[in-house]
Each structure stands twice: as C-alpha cells, then as structure tokens.
XYZ file of C-alpha atoms in Angstrom:
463
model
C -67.138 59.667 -19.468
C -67.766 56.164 -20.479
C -65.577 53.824 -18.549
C -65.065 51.285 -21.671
C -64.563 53.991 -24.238
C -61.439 56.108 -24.810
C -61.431 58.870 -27.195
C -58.155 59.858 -28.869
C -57.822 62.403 -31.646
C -61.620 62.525 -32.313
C -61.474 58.226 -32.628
C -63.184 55.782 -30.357
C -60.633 52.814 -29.335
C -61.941 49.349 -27.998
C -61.481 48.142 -24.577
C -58.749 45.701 -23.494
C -62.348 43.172 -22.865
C -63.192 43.775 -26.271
C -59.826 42.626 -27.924
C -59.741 40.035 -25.272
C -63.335 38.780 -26.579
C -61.790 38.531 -30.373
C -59.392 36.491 -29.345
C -61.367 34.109 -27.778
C -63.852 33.910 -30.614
C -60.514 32.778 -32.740
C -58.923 30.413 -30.459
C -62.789 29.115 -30.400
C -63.099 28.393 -33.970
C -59.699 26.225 -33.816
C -61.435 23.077 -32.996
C -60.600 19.853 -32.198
C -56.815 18.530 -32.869
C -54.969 15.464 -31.609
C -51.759 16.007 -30.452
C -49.246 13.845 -28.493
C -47.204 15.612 -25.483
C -45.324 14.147 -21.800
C -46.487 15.166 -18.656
C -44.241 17.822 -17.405
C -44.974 18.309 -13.233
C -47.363 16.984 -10.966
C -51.207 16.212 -12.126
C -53.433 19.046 -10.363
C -56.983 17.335 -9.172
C -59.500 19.476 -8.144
C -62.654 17.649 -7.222
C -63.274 15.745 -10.666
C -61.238 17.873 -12.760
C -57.528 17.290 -13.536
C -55.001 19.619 -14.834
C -51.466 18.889 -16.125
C -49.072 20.216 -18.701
C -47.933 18.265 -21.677
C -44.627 19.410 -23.558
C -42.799 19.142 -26.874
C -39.191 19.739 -28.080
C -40.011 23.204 -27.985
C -43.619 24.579 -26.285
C -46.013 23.093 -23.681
C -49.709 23.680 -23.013
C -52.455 23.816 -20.359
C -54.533 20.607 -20.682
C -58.164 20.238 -18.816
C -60.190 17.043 -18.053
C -62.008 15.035 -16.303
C -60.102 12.958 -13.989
C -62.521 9.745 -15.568
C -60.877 10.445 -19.087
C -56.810 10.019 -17.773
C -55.528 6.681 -17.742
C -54.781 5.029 -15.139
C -51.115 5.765 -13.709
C -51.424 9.027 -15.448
C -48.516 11.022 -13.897
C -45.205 12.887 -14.264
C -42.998 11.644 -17.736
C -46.252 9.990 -18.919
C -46.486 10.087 -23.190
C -49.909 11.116 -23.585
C -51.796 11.368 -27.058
C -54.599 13.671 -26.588
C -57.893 14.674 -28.569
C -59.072 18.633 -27.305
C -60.260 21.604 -28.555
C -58.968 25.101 -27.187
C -60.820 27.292 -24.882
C -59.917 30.789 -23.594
C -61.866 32.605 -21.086
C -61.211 36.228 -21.547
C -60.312 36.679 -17.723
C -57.925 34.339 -17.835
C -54.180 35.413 -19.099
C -52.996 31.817 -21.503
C -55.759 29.446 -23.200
C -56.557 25.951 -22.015
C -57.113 22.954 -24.316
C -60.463 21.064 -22.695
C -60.698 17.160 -22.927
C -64.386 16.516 -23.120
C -66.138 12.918 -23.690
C -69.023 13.847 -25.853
C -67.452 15.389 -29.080
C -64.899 11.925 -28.473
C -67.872 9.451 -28.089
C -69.863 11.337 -31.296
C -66.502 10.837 -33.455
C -65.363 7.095 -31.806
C -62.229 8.734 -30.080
C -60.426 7.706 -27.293
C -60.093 11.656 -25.628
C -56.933 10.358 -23.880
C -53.932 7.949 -24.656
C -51.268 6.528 -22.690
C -48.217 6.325 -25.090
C -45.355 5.529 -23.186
C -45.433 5.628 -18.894
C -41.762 7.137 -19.546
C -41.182 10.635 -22.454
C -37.581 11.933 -23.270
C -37.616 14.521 -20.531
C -38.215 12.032 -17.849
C -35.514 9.549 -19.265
C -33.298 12.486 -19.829
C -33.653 14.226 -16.068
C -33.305 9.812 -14.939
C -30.056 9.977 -16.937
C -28.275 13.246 -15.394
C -29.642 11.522 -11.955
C -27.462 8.686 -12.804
C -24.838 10.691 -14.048
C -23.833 12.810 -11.083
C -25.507 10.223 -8.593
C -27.682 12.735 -7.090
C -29.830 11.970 -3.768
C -32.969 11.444 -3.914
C -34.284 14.365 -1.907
C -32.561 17.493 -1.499
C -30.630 18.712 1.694
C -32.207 21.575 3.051
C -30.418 22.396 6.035
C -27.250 24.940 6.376
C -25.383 23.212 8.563
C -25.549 19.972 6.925
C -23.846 21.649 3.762
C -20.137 21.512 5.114
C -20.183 25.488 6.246
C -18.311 26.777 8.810
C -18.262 30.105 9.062
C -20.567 32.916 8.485
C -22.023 33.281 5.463
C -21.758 37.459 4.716
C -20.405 37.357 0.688
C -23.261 36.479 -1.472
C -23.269 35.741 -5.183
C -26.932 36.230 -6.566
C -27.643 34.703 -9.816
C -30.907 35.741 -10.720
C -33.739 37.258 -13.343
C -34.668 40.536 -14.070
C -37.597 40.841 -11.706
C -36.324 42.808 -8.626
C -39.111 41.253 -6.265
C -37.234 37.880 -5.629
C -34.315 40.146 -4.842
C -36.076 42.360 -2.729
C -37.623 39.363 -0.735
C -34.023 37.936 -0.197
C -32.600 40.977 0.598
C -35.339 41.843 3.736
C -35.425 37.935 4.701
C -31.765 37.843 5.372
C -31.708 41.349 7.263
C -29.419 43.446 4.887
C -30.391 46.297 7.162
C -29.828 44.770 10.390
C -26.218 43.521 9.732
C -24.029 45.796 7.153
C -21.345 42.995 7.223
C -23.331 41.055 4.778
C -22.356 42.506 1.001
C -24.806 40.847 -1.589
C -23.455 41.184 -5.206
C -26.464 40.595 -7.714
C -25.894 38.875 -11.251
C -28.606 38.879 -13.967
C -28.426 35.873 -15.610
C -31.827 35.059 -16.552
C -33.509 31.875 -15.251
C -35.880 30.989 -18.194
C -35.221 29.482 -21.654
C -31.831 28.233 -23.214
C -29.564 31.296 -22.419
C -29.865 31.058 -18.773
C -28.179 27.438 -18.616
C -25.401 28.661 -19.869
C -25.181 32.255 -18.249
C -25.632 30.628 -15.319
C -23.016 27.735 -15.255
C -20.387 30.530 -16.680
C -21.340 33.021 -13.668
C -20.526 29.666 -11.302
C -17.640 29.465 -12.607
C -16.331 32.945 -12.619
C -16.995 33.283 -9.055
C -14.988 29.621 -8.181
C -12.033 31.142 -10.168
C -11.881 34.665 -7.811
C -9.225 34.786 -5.518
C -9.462 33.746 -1.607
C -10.505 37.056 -0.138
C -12.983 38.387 -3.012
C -14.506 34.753 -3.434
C -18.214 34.346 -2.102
C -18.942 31.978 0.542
C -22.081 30.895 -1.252
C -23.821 31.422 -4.372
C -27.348 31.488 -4.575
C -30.063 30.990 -7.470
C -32.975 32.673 -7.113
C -36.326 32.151 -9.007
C -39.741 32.668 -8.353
C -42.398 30.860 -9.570
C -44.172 29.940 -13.019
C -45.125 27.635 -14.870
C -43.908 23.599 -14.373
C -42.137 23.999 -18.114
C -40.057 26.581 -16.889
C -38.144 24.702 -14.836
C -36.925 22.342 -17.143
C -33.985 24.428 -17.461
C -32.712 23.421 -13.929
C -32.866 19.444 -14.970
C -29.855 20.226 -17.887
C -26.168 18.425 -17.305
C -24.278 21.868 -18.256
C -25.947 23.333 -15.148
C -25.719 20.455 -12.901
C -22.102 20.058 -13.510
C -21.014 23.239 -13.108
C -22.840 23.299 -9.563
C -21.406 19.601 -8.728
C -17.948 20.877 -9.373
C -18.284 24.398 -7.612
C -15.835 24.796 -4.489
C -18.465 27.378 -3.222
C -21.505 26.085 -1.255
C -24.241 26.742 -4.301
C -27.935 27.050 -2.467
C -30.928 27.172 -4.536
C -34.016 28.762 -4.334
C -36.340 28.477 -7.327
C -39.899 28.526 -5.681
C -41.702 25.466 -6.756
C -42.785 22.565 -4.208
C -44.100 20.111 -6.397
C -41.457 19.799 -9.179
C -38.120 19.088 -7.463
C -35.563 20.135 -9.952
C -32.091 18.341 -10.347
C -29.604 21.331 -9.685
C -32.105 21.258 -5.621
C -30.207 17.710 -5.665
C -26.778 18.810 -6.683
C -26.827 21.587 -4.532
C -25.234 21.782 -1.337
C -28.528 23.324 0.073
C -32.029 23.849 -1.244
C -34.830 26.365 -0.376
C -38.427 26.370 -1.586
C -38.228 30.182 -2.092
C -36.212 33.315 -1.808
C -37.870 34.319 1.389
C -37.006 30.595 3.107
C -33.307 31.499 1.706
C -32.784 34.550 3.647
C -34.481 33.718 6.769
C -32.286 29.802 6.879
C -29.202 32.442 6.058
C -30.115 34.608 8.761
C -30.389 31.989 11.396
C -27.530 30.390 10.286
C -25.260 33.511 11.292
C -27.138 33.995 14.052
C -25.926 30.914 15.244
C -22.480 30.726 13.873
C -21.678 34.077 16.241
C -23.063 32.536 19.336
C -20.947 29.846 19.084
C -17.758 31.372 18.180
C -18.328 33.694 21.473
C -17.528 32.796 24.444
C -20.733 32.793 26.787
C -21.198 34.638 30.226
C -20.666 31.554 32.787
C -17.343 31.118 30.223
C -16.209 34.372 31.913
C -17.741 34.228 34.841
C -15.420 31.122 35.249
C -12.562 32.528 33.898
C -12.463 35.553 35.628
C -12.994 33.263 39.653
C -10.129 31.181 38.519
C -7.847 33.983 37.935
C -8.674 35.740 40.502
C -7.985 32.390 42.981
C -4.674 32.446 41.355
C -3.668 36.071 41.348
C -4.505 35.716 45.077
C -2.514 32.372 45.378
C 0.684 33.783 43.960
C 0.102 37.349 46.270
C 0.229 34.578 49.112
C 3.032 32.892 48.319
C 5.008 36.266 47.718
C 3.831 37.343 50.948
C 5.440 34.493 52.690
C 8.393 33.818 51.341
C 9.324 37.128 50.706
C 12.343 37.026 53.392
C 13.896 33.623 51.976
C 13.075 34.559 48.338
C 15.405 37.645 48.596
C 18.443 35.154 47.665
C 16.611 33.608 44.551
C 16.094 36.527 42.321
C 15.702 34.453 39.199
C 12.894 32.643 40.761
C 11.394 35.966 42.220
C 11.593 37.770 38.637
C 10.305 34.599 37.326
C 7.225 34.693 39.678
C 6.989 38.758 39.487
C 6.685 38.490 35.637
C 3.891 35.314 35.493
C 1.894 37.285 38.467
C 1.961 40.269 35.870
C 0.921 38.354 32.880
C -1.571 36.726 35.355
C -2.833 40.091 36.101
C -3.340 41.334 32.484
C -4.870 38.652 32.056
C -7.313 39.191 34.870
C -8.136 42.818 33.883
C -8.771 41.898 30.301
C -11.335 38.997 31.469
C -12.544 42.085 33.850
C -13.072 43.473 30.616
C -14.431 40.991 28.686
C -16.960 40.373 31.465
C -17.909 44.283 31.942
C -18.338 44.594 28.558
C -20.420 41.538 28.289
C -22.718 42.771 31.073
C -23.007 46.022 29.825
C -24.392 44.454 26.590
C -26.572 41.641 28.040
C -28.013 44.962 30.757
C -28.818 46.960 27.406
C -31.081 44.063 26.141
C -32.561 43.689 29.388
C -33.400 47.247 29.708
C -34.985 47.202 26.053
C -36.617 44.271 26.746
C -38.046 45.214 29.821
C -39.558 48.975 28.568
C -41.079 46.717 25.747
C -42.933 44.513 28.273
C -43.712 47.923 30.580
C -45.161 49.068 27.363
C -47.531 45.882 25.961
C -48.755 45.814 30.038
C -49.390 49.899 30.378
C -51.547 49.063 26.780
C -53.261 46.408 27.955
C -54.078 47.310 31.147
C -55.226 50.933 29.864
C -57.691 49.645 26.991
C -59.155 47.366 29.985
C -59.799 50.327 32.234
C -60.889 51.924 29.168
C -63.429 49.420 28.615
C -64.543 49.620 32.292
C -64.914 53.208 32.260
C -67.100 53.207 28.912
C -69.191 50.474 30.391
C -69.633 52.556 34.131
C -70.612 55.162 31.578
C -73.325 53.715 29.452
C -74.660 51.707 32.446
C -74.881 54.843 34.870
C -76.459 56.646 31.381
C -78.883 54.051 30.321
C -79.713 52.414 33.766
C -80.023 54.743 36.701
C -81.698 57.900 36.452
C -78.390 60.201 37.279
C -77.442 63.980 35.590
C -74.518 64.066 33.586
C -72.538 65.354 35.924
C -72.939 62.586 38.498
C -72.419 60.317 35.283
C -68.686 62.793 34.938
C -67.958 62.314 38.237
C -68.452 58.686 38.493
C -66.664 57.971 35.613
C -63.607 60.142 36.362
C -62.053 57.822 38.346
C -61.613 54.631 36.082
C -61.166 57.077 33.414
C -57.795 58.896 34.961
C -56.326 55.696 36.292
C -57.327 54.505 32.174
C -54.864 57.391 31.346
C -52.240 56.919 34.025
C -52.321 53.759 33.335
C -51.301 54.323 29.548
C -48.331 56.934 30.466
C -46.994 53.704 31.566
C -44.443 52.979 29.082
C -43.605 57.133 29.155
C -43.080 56.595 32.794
C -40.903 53.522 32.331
C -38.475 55.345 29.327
C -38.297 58.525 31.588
C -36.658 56.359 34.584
C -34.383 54.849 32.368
C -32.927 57.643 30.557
C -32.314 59.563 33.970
C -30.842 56.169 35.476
C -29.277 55.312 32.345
C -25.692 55.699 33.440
C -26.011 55.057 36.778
C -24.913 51.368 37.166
C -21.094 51.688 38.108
C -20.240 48.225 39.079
C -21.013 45.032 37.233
C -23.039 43.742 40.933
C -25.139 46.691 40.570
C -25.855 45.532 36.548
C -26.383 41.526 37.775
C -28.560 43.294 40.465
C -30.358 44.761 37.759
C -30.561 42.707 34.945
C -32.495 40.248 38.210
C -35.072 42.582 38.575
C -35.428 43.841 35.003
C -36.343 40.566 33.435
C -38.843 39.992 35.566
C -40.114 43.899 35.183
C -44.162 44.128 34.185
C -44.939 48.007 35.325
C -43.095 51.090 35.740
C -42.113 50.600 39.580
C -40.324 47.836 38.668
C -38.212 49.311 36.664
C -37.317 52.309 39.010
C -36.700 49.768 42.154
C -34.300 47.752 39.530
C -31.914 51.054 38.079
C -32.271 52.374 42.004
C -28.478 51.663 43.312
C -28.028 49.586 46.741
C-alpha cells in the first residue's frame, strides 16, 4: 500500500504534505506588506540571523532577518515598522514573515524602522511596575518567602495540559510523602479569560477558613510562545497575588521573558519541575529542623541520668534524718518520679531514633555491598573473557585446558556477583537481633563503613 495515499470508500484522499504544500503556495502569493508591531521578548540571534516577535492590540507574528537590517538598540518594547513578505515551510507548524534587503533596495524601502524605543505594552508592564513597586528580579528561594512551616496543602492553578501537572506532581514526591494533598484548578493560562479565572481562584482560596486554607498556591505553565505571556504582566492579576495572605509561587516556564506576577510573587520558579523539587527540599528541611537531632538526646538522656543518680544519692543518705520531713521526702519522691518518666521517655526517644538511623544504615550499606559485588564481578568477568581469548588465540591449548584455566576467574566472577544476595541473606536472619541500643551504635560503626558481604555479617554479629 502506498504510504502517501489513503483509500476510503473507493476515493483517494491527499496527504497531510500535500495540504501542507497548498498552504504554503497561498501564504506565498501574499507578498510583501508593511506593517508596524513592538517587540514582545528577547531578540533571538543566531549567527547573522535575528528573530523576534512583534505584537498588536490583538495578534503577534514570527519576524526573520538579518541582524544588518535591525536598528541599532533593537530590543524588547521597541515600535518597529516593518516591510516582509510571508514564508511557510511546510515542516514547520506557524509561518514566518522574512525581512530581506533586495526586494527593499529594488522598491527604495527601508526593510526595518525604529518607531518608538518604548510601545504600549512596555509602558504598560513599566506602569504596573510602578504601581505595586515590584523588585527588580524575582525571589526565588523558599525560605526567603516568609514560610515557616511545611508546605503539604497545595492550590494548583493551571491549564488543561496534564503534563505540567504530572511533572509537579513526581518533582515534589507525591508518592514518597502522602501528607502532601495537591488540589488542582483549571483555570486556563492563555488569553483574556485566564486573568480573571485566575485572580478569582486566588481569591477563593484566601477567603477558606484556617484549617482548609492552602499554605501556598502555585501557577503552573509551560512554555510557548513570548505573546503568551503577556497575560501575566496585567494589574487584575498582579493585585490579586500582591494582596494574597497565602505564599503565591509561580512557575510559568520561560527564562528570557520575566513576567510581572514572578515579581509580585512571594517565590518564582523557571518551571514546574524546579517547583516541586525547591518544594521538596524545602520540607525536607523544615522536618530536620523541627526534630530534635541524635547528640540532642544523647545529651539529654546523660544529664538525666546524672540527675536520677544524684537524687538516688541523696535519698540514700539522708534517708534516716529525712524520716521527720515527710513533705520534703514526698516532695523529692514525686520530682525523682517525674525525673524518671522523663528518663524512660528520652530512653525512648533515643531507641527509637537509633532504630531508625540503624534501618538507613543497613539499607545503605546492602546498596554499597551491591554496586561493589557488581563492580567487582563485571571486572573478573572481563579478566576471565580476556584469560579466555588469550589462552584461545595465543597458546596452542585444547579446549578443555582453555575450561579449566578459565574456571577459576570465572567462579570467583560469579561468587563475586552473589554478593549483594549474600549481604540481604545476613541481614534478614540478623535482622532482629540487635537488643540494646550499644549493640545498634556498634553496628551502625561498622555498617557505614561496610564495602563486601563480611562486613556486614562481622557488623549484625552481637559482642
């Protein structure tokens, strides 16, 4: 069957090429036009060639030149009046409008004219600057925001497309950490609607109640073209973010145009993947610090213990002369007691602590075991394969000498990769083995510095 040909009901159709060659063969016989536009995002130069967008009140296009033909302090705002003909390559999705000097020199045209250094859009986005006195670059750091706690209620106001969500989702470990409950709101992030969608969804969420609230909205974009982001320059956004109680981060996925709600917001992301992973992090750190460490209760618990054993003292020796003060003895009896349940529940604390921090050793040390047993086995792998071919190709030996020579290198290849197996075997039959926390500290020594499988069994192996 012919590739470019479908046949329906007995009719031959025309390939997507072909309808894409028609409409190049119209936008072709367009011609030349002059039309006046401002620069909207950063001039693209690509060896000689420049690229840049120039926008209306209502549409943009693509414009291509030569980087000879711009004027001088051609750049972002810039009014430009410009004399181009469209072109559209059939492999490309949008047409381009081409600047080219010989059709302007034939007809006495200037191909490119600087109107005004400063269009409507750039006095407009100068204005709202002004306005809310926005900074001049965006902050783009968590903790600089005025957060404090974990952030695990998200607001998402985003597009349709599900990828951006999906990214965000995976970046800031969904799956890892089930505390975090991300509620997704589709409120478009291109053309006129989506201003005020999303200024109403901000909003909505500042006027939920303590406990429902978020503890930071996010607006999430991906990327397109520099026109489409025009939308995040407008005052009816910008306000509604500068007034938000809730921490509003932004994530719209475009480098060289810094939109004005990145300013206004209490924290700014190039994309939805940099959102998560800066979230992420950010709890990360947020639970470290609001736990107390291991020397913490290492501490605590050596203090108590001096002053459990303090107070035992004192009991024990004025136990005779203390029989006539029985307020002060009930006094003492009730603060050793409250000392003591204090003591067992740093015990606690502590054993529980150690119990966790052995676990990650363990698991970190049958992951080292592992990477070593692999490594170590491909290289005897490799020197068994070379003893091979050089005892095949070099010395005049049968196969069977060739077997027997190479069975040595070759089993301690294979017993070297049952490494890890090895490793995982001793530590589910010594898995519940370490009674006291001396034995774990004892351990946790000797496992973090584990790199084979003997290692492991003399670290689990009780004194």
């Amino acid at each position: 069957m012919d590739s470019t040909r479908w046949q329906y009901q007995d009719r031959q159709t025309s390939s997507l090429q072909e309808q894409r060659r028609k409409v190049a063969q119209a936008v072709s016989s367009v011609g030349r036009a002059e039309f006046t536009g401002e620069v909207v995002g950063k001039v693209s130069t690509y060896g000689s060639t420049s690229y840049l967008t120039l926008r209306d009140e209502k549409t943009d296009i693509r414009l291509k030149a030569h980087s000879s033909l711009l004027p001088a302090g051609t750049a972002e705002g810039s009014v430009l009046q410009v004399n181009a003909r469209p072109e559209y390559d059939p492999s490309q999705r949008n047409p381009v409008w081409i600047v080219g000097s010989n059709e302007s020199q034939e007809t006495n045209r200037i191909p490119v004219r600087k109107i005004s250094a400063k269009g409507p859009i750039a006095r407009y986005r100068e204005s709202v600057s002004r306005r809310f006195n926005l900074p001049a670059k965006p902050n783009t750091k968590i903790s600089l925001s005025g957060i404090n706690q974990e952030v695990l209620r998200i607001r998402l106001l985003c597009g349709y497309h599900s990828q951006v969500l999906d990214d965000f989702r995976n970046a800031v470990g969904v799956a890892a950490d089930t505390r975090i409950e991300i509620v997704q709101e589709v409120t478009g992030v291109q053309g006129d609607h989506a201003i005020d969608r999303i200024a109403k969804a901000i909003s909505s969420e500042n006027n939920r109640t303590s406990p429902d609230a978020a503890h930071m909205i996010v607006i999430l974009r991906g990327g397109g073209f520099d026109s489409d982001f025009l939308i995040f320059d407008d005052a009816q956004m910008i306000d509604a973010i500068a007034k938000s109680k809730i921490p509003v981060a932004t994530a719209i996925g475009h480098s060289q145009h810094i939109p004005l709600a990145a300013l206004a917001a209490a924290v700014s992301f190039d994309t939805p993947s940099t959102a998560g992973k800066e979230i992420r992090s950010f709890n990360f750190r947020q639970a470290r610090k609001d736990r107390p460490s291991y020397p913490d209760l290492v501490s605590d618990n050596e203090r108590l213990t001096k002053t459990v054993r303090r107070l035992e003292e004192l009991n024990r020796i004025d136990k005779n002369s203390l029989a006539e003060k029985d307020g002060m003895l009930e006094r003492i009896t009730a603060r050793e007691q409250e000392l003591r349940l204090e003591l067992q529940r740093s015990h606690d604390a502590l054993d529980i602590f150690s119990t966790q921090v052995f676990s990650k050793t363990k698991d970190s040390a049958l992951d080292t075991v592992r990477l070593k047993a692999v490594k170590n086995g491909l290289w005897w792998t490799l020197w068994t394969v070379l003893l091979a071919s050089t005892a095949v190709l070099g010395s005049p030996l049968t196969t069977m000498e060739v077997m027997w020579l190479s069975a040595a290198p070759a089993g301690w290849a294979m017993f070297t990769f049952s490494g890890g197996v090895r490793a995982a075997k001793w530590l589910r039959i010594h898995q519940g083995q370490m009674h006291t926390a001396q034995d774990r500290d004892r351990a946790i020594r000797l496992l973090s510095r584990a790199t084979a499988p003997r290692h492991i069994r003399r670290a689990l192996r009780n004194r």
